[in-house]
Structures are given as structure tokens and as C-alpha cells.
Amino acid sequence: MEENRTYVGSSLDDLLAEDGTLERVKARALKRVIAWQLSQAMESRNLTKTEMSERMGTSRTAVDRLLDPTNGSVTLLTLERAASAVGKRLRVELVDG
């Protein structure tokens, strides 16, 4: 016997919006993706954190913060320097909500 299951209820986005945490969750997810992408780019270029910091003109501690997926205090300038250090460019855009 085949049951007809229809989607009932709100989405996770709706729940998080109601709860007031949607933007924070989206920002945290974005930071995790960026940290992962930078880690992958460093690994593919065999770059250590020390070499990355030298290329970025910053400290090893700053690179640690950049690669920490839970640390959301990263500036656009830092992201731009990191992207350049691994041969990438940063693209930031506003899209319709």
C-alpha cells in the first residue's frame, strides 16, 4: 500500500527566522565554507600556515583565526589577502532575498 505523504510544516529557515537566529546560522555556515575552501587551497599548494601568513603579511595567529570555522571575526581585507595568497580572488555580492 502506497502512502501519499505531503510536506507539512515550516522549513528550517522559517523556524530559524522565527527564533531570530537565521542570519547568525547563515553567517556561521558561510564562514565554515570559506575556511574549508582556504584549507583545501593551501593543501593543494602545499602551503603551511606559516607560509600563508608570510604571503598575507600577517601573523600565524591571524591565519589560525581565519581557518577556524567557528571564528566569525574576519574582515573583507583579510579574506582578500588570503584569497590572493592561494592564487584566488574574492567575490562578494548582494543578491535578492
mmCIF file of C-alpha atoms in Angstrom:
data_model
loop_
_atom_site.group_PDB
_atom_site.id
_atom_site.type_symbol
_atom_site.label_atom_id
_atom_site.label_comp_id
_atom_site.label_asym_id
_atom_site.label_seq_id
_atom_site.Cartn_x
_atom_site.Cartn_y
_atom_site.Cartn_z
ATOM 1 C CA MET A 1 0.000 0.000 0.000
ATOM 2 C CA GLU A 2 1.463 3.379 -1.014
ATOM 3 C CA GLU A 3 1.029 6.326 1.330
ATOM 4 C CA ASN A 4 0.632 9.815 -0.015
ATOM 5 C CA ARG A 5 2.975 11.938 2.106
ATOM 6 C CA THR A 6 2.571 15.637 1.684
ATOM 7 C CA TYR A 7 5.001 18.182 3.063
ATOM 8 C CA VAL A 8 3.521 19.614 6.241
ATOM 9 C CA GLY A 9 5.005 22.322 8.404
ATOM 10 C CA SER A 10 7.503 25.088 8.003
ATOM 11 C CA SER A 11 11.038 24.890 6.711
ATOM 12 C CA LEU A 12 14.147 25.038 8.863
ATOM 13 C CA ASP A 13 14.753 28.562 7.530
ATOM 14 C CA ASP A 14 11.291 29.580 8.723
ATOM 15 C CA LEU A 15 11.931 28.090 12.143
ATOM 16 C CA LEU A 16 15.299 29.855 12.474
ATOM 17 C CA ALA A 17 13.803 33.141 11.265
ATOM 18 C CA GLU A 18 11.042 32.890 13.872
ATOM 19 C CA ASP A 19 13.636 32.142 16.501
ATOM 20 C CA GLY A 20 15.769 35.114 15.365
ATOM 21 C CA THR A 21 18.863 33.043 14.563
ATOM 22 C CA LEU A 22 18.647 32.622 10.779
ATOM 23 C CA GLU A 23 21.213 35.282 9.877
ATOM 24 C CA ARG A 24 23.667 34.071 12.508
ATOM 25 C CA VAL A 25 23.333 30.473 11.296
ATOM 26 C CA LYS A 26 23.822 31.518 7.658
ATOM 27 C CA ALA A 27 26.905 33.567 8.569
ATOM 28 C CA ARG A 28 28.386 30.669 10.526
ATOM 29 C CA ALA A 29 27.766 28.278 7.618
ATOM 30 C CA LEU A 30 29.389 30.706 5.186
ATOM 31 C CA LYS A 31 32.449 31.039 7.422
ATOM 32 C CA ARG A 32 32.759 27.247 7.591
ATOM 33 C CA VAL A 33 32.701 27.035 3.792
ATOM 34 C CA ILE A 34 35.299 29.785 3.389
ATOM 35 C CA ALA A 35 37.598 28.220 5.993
ATOM 36 C CA TRP A 36 37.268 24.843 4.251
ATOM 37 C CA GLN A 37 37.941 26.347 0.806
ATOM 38 C CA LEU A 38 41.054 28.120 2.065
ATOM 39 C CA SER A 39 42.286 24.965 3.774
ATOM 40 C CA GLN A 40 41.813 23.000 0.571
ATOM 41 C CA ALA A 41 43.585 25.663 -1.495
ATOM 42 C CA MET A 42 46.507 25.711 0.971
ATOM 43 C CA GLU A 43 46.730 21.924 0.925
ATOM 44 C CA SER A 44 46.704 21.738 -2.881
ATOM 45 C CA ARG A 45 49.570 24.260 -2.975
ATOM 46 C CA ASN A 46 51.424 22.583 -0.078
ATOM 47 C CA LEU A 47 51.292 25.816 1.928
ATOM 48 C CA THR A 48 51.868 25.731 5.666
ATOM 49 C CA LYS A 49 50.157 28.212 7.957
ATOM 50 C CA THR A 50 53.497 29.978 8.391
ATOM 51 C CA GLU A 51 53.945 30.329 4.628
ATOM 52 C CA MET A 52 50.355 31.513 4.320
ATOM 53 C CA SER A 53 50.910 34.164 6.981
ATOM 54 C CA GLU A 54 54.052 35.374 5.198
ATOM 55 C CA ARG A 55 52.190 35.637 1.890
ATOM 56 C CA MET A 56 49.371 37.523 3.586
ATOM 57 C CA GLY A 57 51.705 39.812 5.524
ATOM 58 C CA THR A 58 50.106 38.846 8.814
ATOM 59 C CA SER A 59 50.706 36.638 11.832
ATOM 60 C CA ARG A 60 50.320 32.892 12.128
ATOM 61 C CA THR A 61 47.666 33.558 14.788
ATOM 62 C CA ALA A 62 45.627 35.572 12.273
ATOM 63 C CA VAL A 63 45.778 32.619 9.854
ATOM 64 C CA ASP A 64 44.622 30.313 12.654
ATOM 65 C CA ARG A 65 41.607 32.604 13.241
ATOM 66 C CA LEU A 66 40.922 32.714 9.512
ATOM 67 C CA LEU A 67 40.919 28.912 9.248
ATOM 68 C CA ASP A 68 38.843 28.450 12.406
ATOM 69 C CA PRO A 69 35.318 27.740 11.139
ATOM 70 C CA THR A 70 33.801 28.993 14.394
ATOM 71 C CA ASN A 71 35.573 32.374 14.379
ATOM 72 C CA GLY A 72 33.377 34.849 12.543
ATOM 73 C CA SER A 73 35.520 37.934 13.129
ATOM 74 C CA VAL A 74 37.235 38.054 9.740
ATOM 75 C CA THR A 75 37.416 41.222 7.671
ATOM 76 C CA LEU A 76 36.990 41.514 3.922
ATOM 77 C CA LEU A 77 40.566 42.753 3.686
ATOM 78 C CA THR A 78 41.819 39.600 5.416
ATOM 79 C CA LEU A 79 39.718 37.424 3.112
ATOM 80 C CA GLU A 80 41.077 39.288 0.076
ATOM 81 C CA ARG A 81 44.674 38.784 1.238
ATOM 82 C CA ALA A 82 44.025 35.093 1.919
ATOM 83 C CA ALA A 83 42.457 34.569 -1.494
ATOM 84 C CA SER A 84 45.385 36.274 -3.185
ATOM 85 C CA ALA A 85 47.868 34.197 -1.175
ATOM 86 C CA VAL A 86 46.400 30.999 -2.650
ATOM 87 C CA GLY A 87 46.061 32.357 -6.186
ATOM 88 C CA LYS A 88 42.345 33.068 -5.952
ATOM 89 C CA ARG A 89 40.205 36.176 -5.901
ATOM 90 C CA LEU A 90 37.420 37.050 -3.526
ATOM 91 C CA ARG A 91 33.936 37.713 -4.863
ATOM 92 C CA VAL A 92 31.264 39.232 -2.645
ATOM 93 C CA GLU A 93 27.844 40.100 -3.996
ATOM 94 C CA LEU A 94 24.405 41.132 -2.837
ATOM 95 C CA VAL A 95 21.529 39.027 -4.106
ATOM 96 C CA ASP A 96 17.785 39.383 -3.790
ATOM 97 C CA GLY A 97 16.345 37.791 -0.682
#
